[in-house]
Amino acid sequence: MLTYEDSPQEADFRAALRAWLAGHTPAGPRPLGGPERAAFDTAWHRALFRDGWMGLSWPADYGGRGLPPVYEAVLADEVGAAGAPPVPHSAFLGRALLHHGTAEQRRRFLPGLLSGEEIWCQGFSEPDAGSDLAALSTRAEPAGTGYVVTGRKIWTSDAAWADRCLLVARTDPGAARHRGLSALVVDMGEPGVTVRPIRQANGDEEFNEVLLDGVRVPAGRVVGRPGDGWRVAMTTVAYERGPADIGFSSRYARAIRRLAGQAAHADRPPAVRRAVARAFVHTEMLRLHVLRSLSARSDGAPPGPESSVDKLLSTRTEQLLYQVAMDALGTAPLLGDEGPALFDYLYSRAASIAGGTSQIQRSIVAERLLHLPRAR
Ligand SMILES: Cc1cc2nc3c(=O)[nH]c(=O)nc-3n(C[C@H](O)[C@H](O)[C@H](O)COP(=O)(O)OP(=O)(O)OC[C@H]3O[C@@H](n4cnc5c(N)ncnc54)[C@H](O)[C@@H]3O)c2cc1C
């Protein structure tokens, strides 16, 4: 049976975490972008890991605590309530290695990813392969005992400061398009890797174009078997689409608290208060839905197409929240430590694209969960 109240163990955990956050939440604002924000996020990531708050539901063998997944939701809750920076979201890439990697790959890569000692990025999208990922054309050709990778990736978040990339490339051009793909771990410092930052509408340069020109990758860096790339990619995006995995619920919780504080001022018209109340209801619904998703995951099985529901709810909540903030309160700095409202509002528009667009999530829900006929 599902319960939304803490068990005694969860309550103890929550109290300990709350005390830790009171003493360790960074005092200054989170920088809005660039290497300053990367350094700030990395320091926060390492502090969380050092004191045992990262990888709560990960196996202890790889630096985790082996707790039930619902503890991840408690973490997101408390981080949001404390106004602390978001929980680092790169863990979803590690989930792919947990499910598909060899024992050697897990030992080699997971501790660094979890601790924040190594920054990872996701090299899936290409200029002509986004929603239709199986159309990708980056090639990984056998060479000696490994592969040589050539191609072009785009929208690669954090690539400018990443140490490694989980990349999908075509290893068998003769196979059916979903079957000829493989997932590889590429070191970003290898000769032939060029990263070009892309400036976004909000002024940030979070994502990048990554050019791969004859990059050597040892055979031991293939995740899963050669030809398993599609399966590895689908596991990765299923985790990426769960709001608890990306730690966004904490961002929304923090934003709605600030917004409610602003709306409570006596001079705010009733329409503003109603809009904020509606955004609050969506945020709360999302929080409860995340708890339910995580409870369903407690048997250790990877999430499947149902994570598209999480993604749609999360996107709707984020966009509504920041739209209300803009409509109600204008562009003044109002959400506090996340920076000016305009920055957050602009970023929220990307929520219906990043990690797979809302149209694609609706098709997944229609076809794979509701079993509706495919559109012709
Ligand atoms: C902030 C942000 C961060 C990102 N980070 C990364 C990253 O780190 N790594 C990475 O690999 N990628 C990343 N991406 C890329 C993201 O995964 C893609 O942008 C997304 O999958 C859409 O692909 P596309 O941009 O090529 O759009 P397209 O696939 O060209 O889609 C264009 C439009 O057509 C619609 N459309 C396409 N096909 C269909 C269909 N079959 N049915 C209905 N509508 C359809 C789409 O919904 C969209 O509205 C990021 C994107 C953003 C915005």
mmCIF file of N, CA, C and O in Angstrom, residues 10 13 55-58 66-76 95 239 244-245 290-301:
data_model
loop_
_atom_site.group_PDB
_atom_site.id
_atom_site.type_symbol
_atom_site.label_atom_id
_atom_site.label_comp_id
_atom_site.label_asym_id
_atom_site.label_seq_id
_atom_site.Cartn_x
_atom_site.Cartn_y
_atom_site.Cartn_z
ATOM 1 N N GLU A 10 12.197 7.015 7.874
ATOM 2 C CA GLU A 10 12.231 8.172 6.958
ATOM 3 C C GLU A 10 12.200 9.481 7.739
ATOM 4 O O GLU A 10 12.871 10.447 7.369
ATOM 5 N N PHE A 13 15.621 10.120 9.057
ATOM 6 C CA PHE A 13 16.472 10.546 7.934
ATOM 7 C C PHE A 13 16.187 12.015 7.597
ATOM 8 O O PHE A 13 17.091 12.827 7.420
ATOM 9 N N GLY A 55 23.256 9.504 -4.157
ATOM 10 C CA GLY A 55 23.148 8.069 -4.452
ATOM 11 C C GLY A 55 22.393 7.316 -3.372
ATOM 12 O O GLY A 55 22.719 6.173 -3.068
ATOM 13 N N LEU A 56 21.352 7.956 -2.815
ATOM 14 C CA LEU A 56 20.635 7.335 -1.691
ATOM 15 C C LEU A 56 20.117 5.945 -2.065
ATOM 16 O O LEU A 56 20.193 5.015 -1.277
ATOM 17 N N SER A 57 19.582 5.826 -3.297
ATOM 18 C CA SER A 57 18.988 4.540 -3.681
ATOM 19 C C SER A 57 19.952 3.713 -4.549
ATOM 20 O O SER A 57 19.559 2.726 -5.154
ATOM 21 N N TRP A 58 21.217 4.141 -4.617
ATOM 22 C CA TRP A 58 22.210 3.391 -5.402
ATOM 23 C C TRP A 58 22.829 2.290 -4.549
ATOM 24 O O TRP A 58 22.927 2.436 -3.326
ATOM 25 N N GLY A 66 22.028 2.404 -0.766
ATOM 26 C CA GLY A 66 21.165 1.231 -0.860
ATOM 27 C C GLY A 66 19.803 1.409 -0.203
ATOM 28 O O GLY A 66 19.178 0.433 0.207
ATOM 29 N N LEU A 67 19.310 2.652 -0.128
ATOM 30 C CA LEU A 67 18.012 2.904 0.514
ATOM 31 C C LEU A 67 16.881 2.768 -0.510
ATOM 32 O O LEU A 67 17.126 2.857 -1.724
ATOM 33 N N PRO A 68 15.633 2.587 -0.074
ATOM 34 C CA PRO A 68 14.521 2.563 -1.034
ATOM 35 C C PRO A 68 14.427 3.900 -1.789
ATOM 36 O O PRO A 68 14.777 4.950 -1.238
ATOM 37 N N PRO A 69 13.947 3.863 -3.045
ATOM 38 C CA PRO A 69 13.950 5.073 -3.877
ATOM 39 C C PRO A 69 13.201 6.261 -3.271
ATOM 40 O O PRO A 69 13.473 7.409 -3.604
ATOM 41 N N VAL A 70 12.269 5.999 -2.365
ATOM 42 C CA VAL A 70 11.469 7.102 -1.829
ATOM 43 C C VAL A 70 12.340 8.107 -1.051
ATOM 44 O O VAL A 70 11.994 9.289 -0.917
ATOM 45 N N TYR A 71 13.518 7.663 -0.619
ATOM 46 C CA TYR A 71 14.416 8.595 0.081
ATOM 47 C C TYR A 71 14.909 9.706 -0.852
ATOM 48 O O TYR A 71 15.255 10.782 -0.406
ATOM 49 N N GLU A 72 14.938 9.404 -2.160
ATOM 50 C CA GLU A 72 15.340 10.443 -3.122
ATOM 51 C C GLU A 72 14.316 11.592 -3.100
ATOM 52 O O GLU A 72 14.667 12.757 -3.269
ATOM 53 N N ALA A 73 13.033 11.225 -2.904
ATOM 54 C CA ALA A 73 11.979 12.261 -2.854
ATOM 55 C C ALA A 73 12.100 13.076 -1.576
ATOM 56 O O ALA A 73 11.876 14.292 -1.583
ATOM 57 N N VAL A 74 12.463 12.425 -0.474
ATOM 58 C CA VAL A 74 12.661 13.164 0.784
ATOM 59 C C VAL A 74 13.806 14.167 0.586
ATOM 60 O O VAL A 74 13.718 15.329 0.992
ATOM 61 N N LEU A 75 14.861 13.719 -0.075
ATOM 62 C CA LEU A 75 15.993 14.613 -0.339
ATOM 63 C C LEU A 75 15.529 15.826 -1.149
ATOM 64 O O LEU A 75 15.821 16.979 -0.790
ATOM 65 N N ALA A 76 14.791 15.565 -2.249
ATOM 66 C CA ALA A 76 14.326 16.673 -3.091
ATOM 67 C C ALA A 76 13.443 17.628 -2.296
ATOM 68 O O ALA A 76 13.561 18.851 -2.396
ATOM 69 N N ARG A 95 22.598 5.632 -14.167
ATOM 70 C CA ARG A 95 21.605 4.553 -14.132
ATOM 71 C C ARG A 95 21.762 3.634 -15.343
ATOM 72 O O ARG A 95 21.549 2.434 -15.261
ATOM 73 N N TYR A 239 14.943 7.306 -17.165
ATOM 74 C CA TYR A 239 15.347 7.911 -15.883
ATOM 75 C C TYR A 239 15.381 9.440 -15.989
ATOM 76 O O TYR A 239 14.979 10.142 -15.075
ATOM 77 N N ALA A 244 12.020 13.126 -10.164
ATOM 78 C CA ALA A 244 12.850 12.904 -8.971
ATOM 79 C C ALA A 244 14.295 12.697 -9.375
ATOM 80 O O ALA A 244 15.221 13.108 -8.670
ATOM 81 N N ASP A 245 14.514 12.056 -10.545
ATOM 82 C CA ASP A 245 15.888 11.791 -10.964
ATOM 83 C C ASP A 245 16.603 13.054 -11.358
ATOM 84 O O ASP A 245 17.807 13.185 -11.183
ATOM 85 N N VAL A 290 5.428 12.054 -7.970
ATOM 86 C CA VAL A 290 6.824 11.584 -7.909
ATOM 87 C C VAL A 290 6.948 10.506 -6.830
ATOM 88 O O VAL A 290 7.595 9.476 -7.036
ATOM 89 N N LEU A 291 6.299 10.744 -5.685
ATOM 90 C CA LEU A 291 6.340 9.742 -4.608
ATOM 91 C C LEU A 291 5.760 8.416 -5.091
ATOM 92 O O LEU A 291 6.305 7.349 -4.835
ATOM 93 N N ARG A 292 4.651 8.513 -5.818
ATOM 94 C CA ARG A 292 4.025 7.286 -6.306
ATOM 95 C C ARG A 292 4.945 6.580 -7.305
ATOM 96 O O ARG A 292 5.131 5.364 -7.239
ATOM 97 N N SER A 293 5.558 7.348 -8.224
ATOM 98 C CA SER A 293 6.458 6.734 -9.212
ATOM 99 C C SER A 293 7.618 6.049 -8.508
ATOM 100 O O SER A 293 8.035 4.957 -8.878
ATOM 101 N N LEU A 294 8.158 6.725 -7.489
ATOM 102 C CA LEU A 294 9.314 6.152 -6.806
ATOM 103 C C LEU A 294 8.927 4.907 -6.024
ATOM 104 O O LEU A 294 9.692 3.949 -5.961
ATOM 105 N N SER A 295 7.722 4.918 -5.438
ATOM 106 C CA SER A 295 7.275 3.722 -4.708
ATOM 107 C C SER A 295 7.164 2.550 -5.681
ATOM 108 O O SER A 295 7.566 1.436 -5.371
ATOM 109 N N ALA A 296 6.627 2.847 -6.880
ATOM 110 C CA ALA A 296 6.454 1.785 -7.868
ATOM 111 C C ALA A 296 7.803 1.227 -8.310
ATOM 112 O O ALA A 296 7.900 0.092 -8.770
ATOM 113 N N ARG A 297 8.840 2.021 -8.132
ATOM 114 C CA ARG A 297 10.159 1.607 -8.588
ATOM 115 C C ARG A 297 10.936 0.835 -7.518
ATOM 116 O O ARG A 297 12.076 0.462 -7.727
ATOM 117 N N SER A 298 10.312 0.639 -6.362
ATOM 118 C CA SER A 298 11.107 0.110 -5.248
ATOM 119 C C SER A 298 11.549 -1.334 -5.456
ATOM 120 O O SER A 298 12.364 -1.830 -4.714
ATOM 121 N N ASP A 299 11.021 -2.003 -6.496
ATOM 122 C CA ASP A 299 11.510 -3.360 -6.763
ATOM 123 C C ASP A 299 12.795 -3.360 -7.589
ATOM 124 O O ASP A 299 13.318 -4.409 -7.938
ATOM 125 N N GLY A 300 13.303 -2.174 -7.913
ATOM 126 C CA GLY A 300 14.590 -2.079 -8.614
ATOM 127 C C GLY A 300 14.463 -2.119 -10.124
ATOM 128 O O GLY A 300 15.447 -1.954 -10.831
ATOM 129 N N ALA A 301 13.245 -2.358 -10.642
ATOM 130 C CA ALA A 301 13.078 -2.409 -12.103
ATOM 131 C C ALA A 301 13.250 -1.003 -12.681
ATOM 132 O O ALA A 301 12.829 -0.026 -12.049
#
